CSV table of C-alpha atoms in Angstrom, one decimal:
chain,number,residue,atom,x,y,z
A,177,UNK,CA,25.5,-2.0,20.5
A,178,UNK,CA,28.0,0.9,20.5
A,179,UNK,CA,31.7,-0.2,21.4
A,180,UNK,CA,31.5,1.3,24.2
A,181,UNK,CA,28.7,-0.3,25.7
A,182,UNK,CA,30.9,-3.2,26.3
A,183,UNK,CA,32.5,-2.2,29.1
A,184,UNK,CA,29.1,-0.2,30.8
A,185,UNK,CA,26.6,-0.9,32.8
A,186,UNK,CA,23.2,-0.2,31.3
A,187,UNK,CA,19.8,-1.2,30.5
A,188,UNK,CA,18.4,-1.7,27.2
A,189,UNK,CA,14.9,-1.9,25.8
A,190,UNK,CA,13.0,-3.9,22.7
A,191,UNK,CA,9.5,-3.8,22.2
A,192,UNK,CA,6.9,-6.5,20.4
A,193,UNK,CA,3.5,-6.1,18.7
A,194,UNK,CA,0.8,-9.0,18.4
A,195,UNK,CA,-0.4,-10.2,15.0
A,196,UNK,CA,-3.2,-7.8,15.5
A,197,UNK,CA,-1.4,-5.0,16.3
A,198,UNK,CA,-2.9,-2.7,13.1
A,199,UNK,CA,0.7,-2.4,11.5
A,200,UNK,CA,1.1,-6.0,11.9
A,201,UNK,CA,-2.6,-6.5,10.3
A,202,UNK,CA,-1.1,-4.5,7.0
A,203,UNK,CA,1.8,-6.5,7.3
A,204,UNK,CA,-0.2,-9.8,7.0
A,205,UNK,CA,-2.4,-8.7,4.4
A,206,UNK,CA,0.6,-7.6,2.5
A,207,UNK,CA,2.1,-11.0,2.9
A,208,UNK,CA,-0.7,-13.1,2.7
A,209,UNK,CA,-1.1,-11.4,-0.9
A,210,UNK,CA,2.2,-12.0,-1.9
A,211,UNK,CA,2.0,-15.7,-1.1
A,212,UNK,CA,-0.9,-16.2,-2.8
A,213,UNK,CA,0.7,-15.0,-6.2
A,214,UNK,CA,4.1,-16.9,-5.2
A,215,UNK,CA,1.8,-20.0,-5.1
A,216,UNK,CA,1.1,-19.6,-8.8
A,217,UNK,CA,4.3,-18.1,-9.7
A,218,UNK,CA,7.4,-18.0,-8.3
A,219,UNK,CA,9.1,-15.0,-10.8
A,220,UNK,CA,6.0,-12.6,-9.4
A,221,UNK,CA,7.5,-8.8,-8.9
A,222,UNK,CA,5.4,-7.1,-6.3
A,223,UNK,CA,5.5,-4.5,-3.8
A,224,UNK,CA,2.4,-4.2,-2.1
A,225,UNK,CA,1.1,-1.5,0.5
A,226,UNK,CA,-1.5,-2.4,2.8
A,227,UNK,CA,-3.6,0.9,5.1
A,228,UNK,CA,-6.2,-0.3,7.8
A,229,UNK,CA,-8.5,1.8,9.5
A,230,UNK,CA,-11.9,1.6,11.4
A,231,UNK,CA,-13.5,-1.5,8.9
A,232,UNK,CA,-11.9,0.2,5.6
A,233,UNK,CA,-8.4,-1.8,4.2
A,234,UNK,CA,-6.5,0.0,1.0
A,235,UNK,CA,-4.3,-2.3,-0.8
A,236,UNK,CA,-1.8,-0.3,-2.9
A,237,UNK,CA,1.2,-0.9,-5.0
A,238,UNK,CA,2.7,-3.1,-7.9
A,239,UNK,CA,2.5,-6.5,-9.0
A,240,UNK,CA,3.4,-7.9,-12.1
A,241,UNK,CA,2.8,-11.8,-12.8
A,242,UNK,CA,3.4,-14.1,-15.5
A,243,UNK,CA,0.5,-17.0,-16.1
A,244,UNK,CA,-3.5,-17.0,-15.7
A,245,UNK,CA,-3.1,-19.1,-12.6
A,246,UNK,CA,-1.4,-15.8,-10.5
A,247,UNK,CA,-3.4,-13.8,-12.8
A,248,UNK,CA,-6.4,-15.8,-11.6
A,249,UNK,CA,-4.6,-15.1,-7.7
A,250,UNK,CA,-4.6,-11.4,-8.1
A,251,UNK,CA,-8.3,-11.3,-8.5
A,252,UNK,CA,-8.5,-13.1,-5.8
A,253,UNK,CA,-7.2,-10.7,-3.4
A,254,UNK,CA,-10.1,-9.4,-1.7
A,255,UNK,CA,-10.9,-12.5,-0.9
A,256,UNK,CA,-7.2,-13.0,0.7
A,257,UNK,CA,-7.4,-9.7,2.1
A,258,UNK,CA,-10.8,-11.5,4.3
A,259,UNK,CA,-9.5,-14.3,5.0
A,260,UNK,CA,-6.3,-13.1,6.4
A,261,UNK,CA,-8.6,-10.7,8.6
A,262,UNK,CA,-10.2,-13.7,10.0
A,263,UNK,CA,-7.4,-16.0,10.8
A,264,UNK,CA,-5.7,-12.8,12.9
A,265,UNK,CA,-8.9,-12.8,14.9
A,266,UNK,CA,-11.2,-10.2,13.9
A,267,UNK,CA,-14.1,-11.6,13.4
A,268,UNK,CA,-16.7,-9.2,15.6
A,269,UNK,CA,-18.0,-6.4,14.0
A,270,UNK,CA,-18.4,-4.9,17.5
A,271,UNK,CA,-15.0,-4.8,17.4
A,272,UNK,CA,-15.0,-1.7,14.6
A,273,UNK,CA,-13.1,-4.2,12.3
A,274,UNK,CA,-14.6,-7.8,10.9
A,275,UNK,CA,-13.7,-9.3,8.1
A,276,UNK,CA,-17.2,-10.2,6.8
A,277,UNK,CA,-18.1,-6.3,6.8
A,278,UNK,CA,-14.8,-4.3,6.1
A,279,UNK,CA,-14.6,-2.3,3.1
A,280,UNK,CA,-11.7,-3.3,0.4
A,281,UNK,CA,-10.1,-1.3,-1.8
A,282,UNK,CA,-8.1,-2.6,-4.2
A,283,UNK,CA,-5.6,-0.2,-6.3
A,284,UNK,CA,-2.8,-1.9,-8.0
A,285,UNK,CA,-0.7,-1.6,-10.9
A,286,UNK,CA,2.4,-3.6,-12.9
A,287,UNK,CA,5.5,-3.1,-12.3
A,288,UNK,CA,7.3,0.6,-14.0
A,289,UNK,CA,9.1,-0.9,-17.1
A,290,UNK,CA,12.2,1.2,-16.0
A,291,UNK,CA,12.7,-0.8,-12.6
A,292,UNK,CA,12.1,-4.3,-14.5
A,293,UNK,CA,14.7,-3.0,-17.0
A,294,UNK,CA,17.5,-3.2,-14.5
A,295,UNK,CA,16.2,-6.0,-12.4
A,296,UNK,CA,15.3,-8.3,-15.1
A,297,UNK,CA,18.3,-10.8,-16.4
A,298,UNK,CA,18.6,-10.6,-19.9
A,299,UNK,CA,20.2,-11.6,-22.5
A,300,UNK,CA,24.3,-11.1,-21.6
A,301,UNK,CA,22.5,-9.9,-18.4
A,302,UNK,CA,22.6,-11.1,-14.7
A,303,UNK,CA,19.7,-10.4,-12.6
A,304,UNK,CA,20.1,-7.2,-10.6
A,305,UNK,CA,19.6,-5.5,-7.5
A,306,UNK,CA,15.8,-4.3,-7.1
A,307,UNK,CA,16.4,-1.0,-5.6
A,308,UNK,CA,19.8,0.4,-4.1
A,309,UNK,CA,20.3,1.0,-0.2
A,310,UNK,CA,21.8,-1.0,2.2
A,311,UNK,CA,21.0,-4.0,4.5
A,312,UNK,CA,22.0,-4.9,7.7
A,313,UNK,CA,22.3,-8.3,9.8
A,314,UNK,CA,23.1,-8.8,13.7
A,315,UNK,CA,23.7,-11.9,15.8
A,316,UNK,CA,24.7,-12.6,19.2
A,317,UNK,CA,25.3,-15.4,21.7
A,318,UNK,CA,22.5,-13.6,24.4
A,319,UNK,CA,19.9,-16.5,23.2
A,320,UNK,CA,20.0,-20.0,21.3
A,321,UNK,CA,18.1,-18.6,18.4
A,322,UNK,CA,21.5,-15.7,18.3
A,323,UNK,CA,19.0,-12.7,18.7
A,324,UNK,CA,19.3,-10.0,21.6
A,325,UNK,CA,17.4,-10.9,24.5
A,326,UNK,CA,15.1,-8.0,25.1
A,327,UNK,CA,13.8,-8.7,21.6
A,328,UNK,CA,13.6,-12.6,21.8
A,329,UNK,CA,11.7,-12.3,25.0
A,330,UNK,CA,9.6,-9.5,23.4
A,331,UNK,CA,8.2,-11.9,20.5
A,332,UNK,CA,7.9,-14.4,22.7
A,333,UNK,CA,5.6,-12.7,25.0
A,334,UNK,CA,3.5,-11.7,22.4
A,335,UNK,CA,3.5,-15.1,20.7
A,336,UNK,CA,2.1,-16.4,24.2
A,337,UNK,CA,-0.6,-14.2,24.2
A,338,UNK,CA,-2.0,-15.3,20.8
A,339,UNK,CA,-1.6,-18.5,22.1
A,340,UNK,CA,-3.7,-18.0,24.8
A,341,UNK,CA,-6.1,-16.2,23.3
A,342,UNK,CA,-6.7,-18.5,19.9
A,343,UNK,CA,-6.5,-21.8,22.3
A,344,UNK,CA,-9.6,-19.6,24.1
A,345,UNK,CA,-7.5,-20.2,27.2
A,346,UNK,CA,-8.1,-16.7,28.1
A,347,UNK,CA,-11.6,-15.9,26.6
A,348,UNK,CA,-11.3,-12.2,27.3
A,349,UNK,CA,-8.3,-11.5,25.4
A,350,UNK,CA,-8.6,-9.5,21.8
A,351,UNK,CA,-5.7,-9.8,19.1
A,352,UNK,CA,-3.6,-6.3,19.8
A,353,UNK,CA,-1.6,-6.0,22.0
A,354,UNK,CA,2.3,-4.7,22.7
A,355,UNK,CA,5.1,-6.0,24.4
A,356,UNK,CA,8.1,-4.4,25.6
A,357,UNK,CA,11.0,-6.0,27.9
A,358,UNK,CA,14.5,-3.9,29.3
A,359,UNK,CA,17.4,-6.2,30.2
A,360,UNK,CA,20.1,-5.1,32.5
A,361,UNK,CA,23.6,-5.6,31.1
A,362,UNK,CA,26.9,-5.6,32.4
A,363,UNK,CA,29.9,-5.1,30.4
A,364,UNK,CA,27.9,-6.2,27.2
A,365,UNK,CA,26.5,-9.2,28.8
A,366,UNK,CA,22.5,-9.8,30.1
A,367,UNK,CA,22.6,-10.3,33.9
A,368,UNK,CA,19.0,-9.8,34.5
A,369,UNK,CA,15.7,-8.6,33.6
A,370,UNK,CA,14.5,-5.4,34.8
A,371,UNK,CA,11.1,-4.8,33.5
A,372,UNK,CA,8.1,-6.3,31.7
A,373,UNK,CA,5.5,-4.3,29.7
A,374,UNK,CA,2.4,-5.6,28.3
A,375,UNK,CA,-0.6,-3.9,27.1
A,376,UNK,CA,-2.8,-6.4,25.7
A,377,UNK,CA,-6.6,-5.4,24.2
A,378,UNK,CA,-9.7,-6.9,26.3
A,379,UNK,CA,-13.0,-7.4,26.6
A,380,UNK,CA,-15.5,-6.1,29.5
A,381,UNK,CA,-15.1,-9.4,30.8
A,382,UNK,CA,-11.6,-8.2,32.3
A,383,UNK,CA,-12.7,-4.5,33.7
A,384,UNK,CA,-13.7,-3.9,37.0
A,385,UNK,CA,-17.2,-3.1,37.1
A,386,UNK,CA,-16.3,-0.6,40.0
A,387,UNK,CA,-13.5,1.5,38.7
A,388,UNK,CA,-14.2,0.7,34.8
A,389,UNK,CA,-10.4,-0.4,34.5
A,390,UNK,CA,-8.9,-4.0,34.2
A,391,UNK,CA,-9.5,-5.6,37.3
A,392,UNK,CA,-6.7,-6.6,39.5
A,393,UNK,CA,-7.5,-10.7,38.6
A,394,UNK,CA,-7.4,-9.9,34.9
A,395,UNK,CA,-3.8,-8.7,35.4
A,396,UNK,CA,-2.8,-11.4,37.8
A,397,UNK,CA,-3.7,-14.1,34.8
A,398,UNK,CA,-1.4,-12.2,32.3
A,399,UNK,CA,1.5,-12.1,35.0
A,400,UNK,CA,0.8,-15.6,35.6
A,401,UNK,CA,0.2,-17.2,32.6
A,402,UNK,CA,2.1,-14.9,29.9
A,403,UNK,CA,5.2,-13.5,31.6
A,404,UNK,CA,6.5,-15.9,34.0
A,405,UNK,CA,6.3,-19.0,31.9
A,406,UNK,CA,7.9,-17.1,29.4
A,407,UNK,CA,10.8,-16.2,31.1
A,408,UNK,CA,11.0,-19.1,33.1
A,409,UNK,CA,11.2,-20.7,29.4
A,410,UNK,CA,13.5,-18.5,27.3
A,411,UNK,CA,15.9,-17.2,30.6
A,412,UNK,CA,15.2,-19.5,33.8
A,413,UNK,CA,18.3,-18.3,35.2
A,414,UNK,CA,17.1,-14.5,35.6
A,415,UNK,CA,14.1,-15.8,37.3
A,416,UNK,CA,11.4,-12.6,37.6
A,417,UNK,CA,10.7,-12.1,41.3
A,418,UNK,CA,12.3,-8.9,41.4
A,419,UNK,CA,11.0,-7.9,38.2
A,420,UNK,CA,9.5,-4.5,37.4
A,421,UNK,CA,5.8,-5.2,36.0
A,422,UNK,CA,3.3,-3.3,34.3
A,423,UNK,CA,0.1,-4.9,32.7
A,424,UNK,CA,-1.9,-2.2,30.9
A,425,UNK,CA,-0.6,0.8,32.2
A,426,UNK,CA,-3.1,2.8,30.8
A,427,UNK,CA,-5.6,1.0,33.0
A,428,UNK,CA,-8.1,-0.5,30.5
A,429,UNK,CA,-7.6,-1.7,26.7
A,430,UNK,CA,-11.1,-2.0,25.0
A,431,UNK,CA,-11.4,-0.1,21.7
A,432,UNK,CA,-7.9,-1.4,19.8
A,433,UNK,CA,-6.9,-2.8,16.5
A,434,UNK,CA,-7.6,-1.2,12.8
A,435,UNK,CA,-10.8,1.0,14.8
A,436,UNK,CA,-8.4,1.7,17.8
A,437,UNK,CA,-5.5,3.1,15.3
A,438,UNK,CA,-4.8,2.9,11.7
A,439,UNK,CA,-2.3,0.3,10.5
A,440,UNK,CA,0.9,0.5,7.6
A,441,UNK,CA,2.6,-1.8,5.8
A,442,UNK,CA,5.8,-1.5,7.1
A,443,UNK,CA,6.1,0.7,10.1
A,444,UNK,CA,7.4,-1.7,12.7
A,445,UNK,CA,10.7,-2.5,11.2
A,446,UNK,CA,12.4,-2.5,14.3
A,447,UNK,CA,9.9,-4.9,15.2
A,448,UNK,CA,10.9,-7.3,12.7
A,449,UNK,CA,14.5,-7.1,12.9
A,450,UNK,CA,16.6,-6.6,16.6
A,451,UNK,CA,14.4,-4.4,18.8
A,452,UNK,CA,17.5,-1.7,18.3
A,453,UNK,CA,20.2,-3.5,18.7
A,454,UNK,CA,22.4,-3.4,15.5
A,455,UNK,CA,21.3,-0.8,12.8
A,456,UNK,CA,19.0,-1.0,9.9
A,457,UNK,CA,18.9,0.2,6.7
A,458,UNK,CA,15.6,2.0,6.8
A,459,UNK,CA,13.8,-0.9,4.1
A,460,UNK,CA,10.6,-2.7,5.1
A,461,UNK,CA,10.0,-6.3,4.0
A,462,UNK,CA,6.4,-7.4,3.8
A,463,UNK,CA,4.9,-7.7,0.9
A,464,UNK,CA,8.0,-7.4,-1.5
A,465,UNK,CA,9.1,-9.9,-3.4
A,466,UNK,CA,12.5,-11.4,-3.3
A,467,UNK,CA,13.7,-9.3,-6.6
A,468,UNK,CA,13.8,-6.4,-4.0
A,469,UNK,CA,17.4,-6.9,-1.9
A,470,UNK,CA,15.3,-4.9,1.1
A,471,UNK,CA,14.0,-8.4,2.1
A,472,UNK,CA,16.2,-11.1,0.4
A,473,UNK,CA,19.8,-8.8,1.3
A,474,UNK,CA,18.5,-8.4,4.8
A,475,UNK,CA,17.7,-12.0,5.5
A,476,UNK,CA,21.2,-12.5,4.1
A,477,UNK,CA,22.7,-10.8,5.8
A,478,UNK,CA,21.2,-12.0,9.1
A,479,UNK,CA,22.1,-15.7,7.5
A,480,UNK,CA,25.6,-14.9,7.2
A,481,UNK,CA,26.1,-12.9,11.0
A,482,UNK,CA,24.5,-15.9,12.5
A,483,UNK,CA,26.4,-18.2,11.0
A,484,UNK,CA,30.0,-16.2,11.7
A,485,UNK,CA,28.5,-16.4,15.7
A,486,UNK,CA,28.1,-19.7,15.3
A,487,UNK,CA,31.6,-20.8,14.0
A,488,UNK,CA,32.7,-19.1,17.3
A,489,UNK,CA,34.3,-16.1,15.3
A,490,UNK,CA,33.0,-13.5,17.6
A,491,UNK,CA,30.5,-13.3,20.2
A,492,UNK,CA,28.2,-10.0,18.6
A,493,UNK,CA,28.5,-9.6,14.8
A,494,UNK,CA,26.8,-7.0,12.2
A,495,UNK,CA,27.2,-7.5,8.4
A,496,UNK,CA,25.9,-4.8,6.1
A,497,UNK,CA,25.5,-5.2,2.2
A,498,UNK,CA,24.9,-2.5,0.0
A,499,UNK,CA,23.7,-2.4,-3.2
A,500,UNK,CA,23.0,-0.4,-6.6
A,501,UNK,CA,19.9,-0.7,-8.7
A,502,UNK,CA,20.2,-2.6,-11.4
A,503,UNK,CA,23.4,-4.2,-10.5
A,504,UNK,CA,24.4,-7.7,-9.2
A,505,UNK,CA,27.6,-7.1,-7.3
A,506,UNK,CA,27.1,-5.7,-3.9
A,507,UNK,CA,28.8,-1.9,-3.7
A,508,UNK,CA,30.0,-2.9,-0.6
A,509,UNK,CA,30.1,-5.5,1.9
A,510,UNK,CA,31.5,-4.7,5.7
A,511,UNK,CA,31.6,-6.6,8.7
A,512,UNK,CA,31.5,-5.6,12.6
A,513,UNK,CA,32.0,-7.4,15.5
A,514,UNK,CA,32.3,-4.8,18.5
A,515,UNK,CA,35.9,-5.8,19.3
A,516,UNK,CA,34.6,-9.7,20.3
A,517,UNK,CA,36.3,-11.1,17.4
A,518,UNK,CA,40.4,-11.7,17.1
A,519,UNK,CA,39.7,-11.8,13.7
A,520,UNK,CA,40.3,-7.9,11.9
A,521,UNK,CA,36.8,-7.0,9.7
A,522,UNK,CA,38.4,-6.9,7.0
A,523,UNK,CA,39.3,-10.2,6.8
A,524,UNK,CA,35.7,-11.0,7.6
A,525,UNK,CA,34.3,-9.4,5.1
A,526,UNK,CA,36.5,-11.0,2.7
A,527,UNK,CA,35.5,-14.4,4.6
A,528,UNK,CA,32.2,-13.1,3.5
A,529,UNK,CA,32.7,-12.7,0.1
A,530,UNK,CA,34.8,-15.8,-0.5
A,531,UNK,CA,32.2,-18.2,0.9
A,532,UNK,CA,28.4,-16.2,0.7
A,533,UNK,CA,26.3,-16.2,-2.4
A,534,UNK,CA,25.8,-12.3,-2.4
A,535,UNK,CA,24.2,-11.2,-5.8
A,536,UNK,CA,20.2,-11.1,-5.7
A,537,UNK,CA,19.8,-14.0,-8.4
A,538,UNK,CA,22.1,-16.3,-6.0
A,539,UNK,CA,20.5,-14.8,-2.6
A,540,UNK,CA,17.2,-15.9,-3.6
A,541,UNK,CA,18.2,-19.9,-4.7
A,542,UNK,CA,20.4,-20.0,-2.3
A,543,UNK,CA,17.2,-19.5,0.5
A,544,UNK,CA,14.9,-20.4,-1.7
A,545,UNK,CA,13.1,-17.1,-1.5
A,546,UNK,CA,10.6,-17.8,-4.5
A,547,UNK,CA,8.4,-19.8,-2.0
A,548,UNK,CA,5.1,-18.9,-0.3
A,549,UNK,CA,6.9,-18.4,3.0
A,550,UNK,CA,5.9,-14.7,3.9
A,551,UNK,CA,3.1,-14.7,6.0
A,552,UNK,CA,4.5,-16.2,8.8
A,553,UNK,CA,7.4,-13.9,8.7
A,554,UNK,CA,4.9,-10.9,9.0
A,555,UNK,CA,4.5,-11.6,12.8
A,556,UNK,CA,6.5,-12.3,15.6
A,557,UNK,CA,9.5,-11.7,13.9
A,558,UNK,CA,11.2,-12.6,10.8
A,559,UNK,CA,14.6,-13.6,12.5
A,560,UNK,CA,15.3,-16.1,15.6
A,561,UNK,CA,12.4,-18.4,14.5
A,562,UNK,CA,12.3,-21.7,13.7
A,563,UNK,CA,10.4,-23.3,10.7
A,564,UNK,CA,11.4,-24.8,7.2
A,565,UNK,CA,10.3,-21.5,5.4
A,566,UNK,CA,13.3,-19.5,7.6
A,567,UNK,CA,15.8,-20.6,5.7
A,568,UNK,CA,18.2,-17.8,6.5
A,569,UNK,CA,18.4,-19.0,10.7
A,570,UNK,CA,20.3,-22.3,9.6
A,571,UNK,CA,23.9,-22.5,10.6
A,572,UNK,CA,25.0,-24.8,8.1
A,573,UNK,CA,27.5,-23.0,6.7
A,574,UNK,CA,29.9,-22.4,10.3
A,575,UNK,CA,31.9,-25.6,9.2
A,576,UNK,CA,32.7,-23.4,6.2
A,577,UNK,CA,33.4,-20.3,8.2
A,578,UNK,CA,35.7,-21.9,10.8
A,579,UNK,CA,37.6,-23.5,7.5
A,580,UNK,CA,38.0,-20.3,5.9
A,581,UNK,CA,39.0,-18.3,9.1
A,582,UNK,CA,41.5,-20.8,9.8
A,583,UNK,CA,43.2,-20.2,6.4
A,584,UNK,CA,43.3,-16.7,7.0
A,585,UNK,CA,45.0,-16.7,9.9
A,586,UNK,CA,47.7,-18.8,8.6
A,587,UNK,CA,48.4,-17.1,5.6
């Protein structure tokens, strides 16, 4: 959030997509892939690309492994690629996309030599970065989990509907589907919500024969059983009687998914990070392995911003890292906390760099990256979320923080 923000009043607005959502669906395959080679081995280098379409996935994009068991894995993957179709929930070929009849392509390749030369630890040689860029992490003291509220509320919605609709609570309900929530702030803080926007695919079992749009019931149930538990769960104190609702504004939400719209690894990174709030450095994450400092630097950086928000340091925090191809040490490590902190950022970021693992090698042991962990991550968010696999949400480390800040501001 810009400085100035602090002292407006405004609204601001995150959005959420379901696990069927057709970037989402690339986003799972790509993940589910790169599990299923972690499984086997944990040193894998990959960077797969997943397209979907009306029943047609492409798999793109590099993968390099190191024993017959991931090598076994890899020719597995259309099978992965099936399987995580089906557990999503398209499983009607009515549906234009069904895992039993979808065509697979497969096109992928080892790793260049000339990326593995600089990412590869050798002899004399530490491990280093997998690609240069930066990599951003936010956290703030709107929610619990440290995440903005428009965005925690916006995966949560979401999460509800799959819950609903895998339970077979709602029977009509299909797996894509969009979320999108504005909070009304006042002088940087949330003082209520100010509207709720889901579009949610269906069957004809929730139109109105009449005007061939959802009926009037179909929308009461997702008011009912989606958005007001939700909030009264997440923010009870906002309450959502005076809240702004729209359930499929369009009207009705039939064709959707893969044969709705096509679907790209990687095209909901706002999405996966803070719904807008704080910046990002422009890297997806699924389907990468940890070698690449888009994903592991990222959830560092997140790991570290919660944890300075946790020690009480400041009440909104942003850390970027930066890094060069090739090379272990960060370029640059910076630290912002939108005047909330008494603390300057430079003495932050040297907090930071006194106390955080921050080259790749250490990153990835120190969250024990090299782990089948990724699916998950590929929906509903990779921050906020609880889980032994998120390793980068624990807060361990504030006891540390506090220590260090302490001796900072005595010396």
């Amino acid at each position: 959030m810009p400085q100035a923000d602090l002292a407006s009043t405004h609204l601001f607005t995150s959005e959420s997509v379901s696990m069927g959502h057709p970037d989402k669906v690339a986003d799972q395959i790509s993940d589910a892939l790169l599990d299923s080679l972690l499984t086997h081995d944990p040193n894998v280098r990959a960077a797969i690309e997943t397209l979907v379409t009306t029943n047609f996935v492409v798999v793109a994009g590099e993968v390099t492994v190191h024993n017959q068991a991931a090598n076994d894995a890899l020719a597995r993957a259309e099978d992965t690629v099936r399987d995580t179709i089906r557990r999503i929930g398209y499983d009607d070929p009515k549906a234009g996309f069904d895992y039993r009849s979808c065509t697979v392509l497969l096109k992928l390749h080892t790793q260049s030599p000339d990326i593995s030369l600089g990412v590869t630890a050798g002899e004399g040689k530490e491990q280093g970065a997998g690609d240069q860029g930066m990599m951003f992490g936010f956290a703030c003291t709107e929610t619990k989990s440290l995440m903005p509220l428009p965005i925690q509320l916006a995966h949560r919605l979401v999460e509800r509907l799959a819950e609903l609709r895998q339970s077979g609570q709602i029977g009509w309900l299909r797996p894509d589907a969009k979320s999108q929530v504005t909070v009304r702030y006042e002088g940087g803080v949330p003082v209520g919500l100010h509207t709720v926007v889901i579009s949610t695919q269906h069957t004809e079992e929730a139109v109105d024969p009449k005007s061939r749009q959802m009926s009037a019931e179909a929308q009461k149930q997702i008011n009912d059983e989606v958005i007001r538990p939700v909030i009264a769960h997440e923010c009870p104190q906002f309450g959502s009687d005076k809240l702004v609702v729209h359930v499929n504004p369009t009207g009705r939400f039939v064709t959707g998914g893969p044969h709705g719209d096509s679907g790209l690894t990687g095209r909901k990174i706002i999405v996966d990070t803070y719904g807008g709030r704080g910046r990002h450095g422009g890297g997806a994450f699924s389907g990468k392995d940890p070698s690449k400092v888009d994903r592991s630097a990222t959830y560092m950086a997140r790991h570290i911003a919660k944890n300075i928000v946790a020690a009480g340091l400041a009440t909104q925090c942003e850390v970027q890292l930066a890094y060069a191809i090739g090379v272990a040490e960060p370029v640059s490590v910076a630290v912002d906390t939108f005047l909330t902190s008494e603390m300057p950022p430079t003495d932050l970021a040297r907090i930071v760099k006194d106390n955080f693992p921050l080259k790749p090698a250490q990153i990835i042991e120190y969250l024990e990256l090299r782990q089948p962990i990724y699916f998950e991550t590929a929906r509903h968010g990779h921050f906020g979320r609880e889980g032994e696999g998120f390793t980068w949400e624990k807060t361990h480390r504030l006891a540390d923080v506090r220590t260090a800040a302490n001796v900072a501001q005595t010396v």
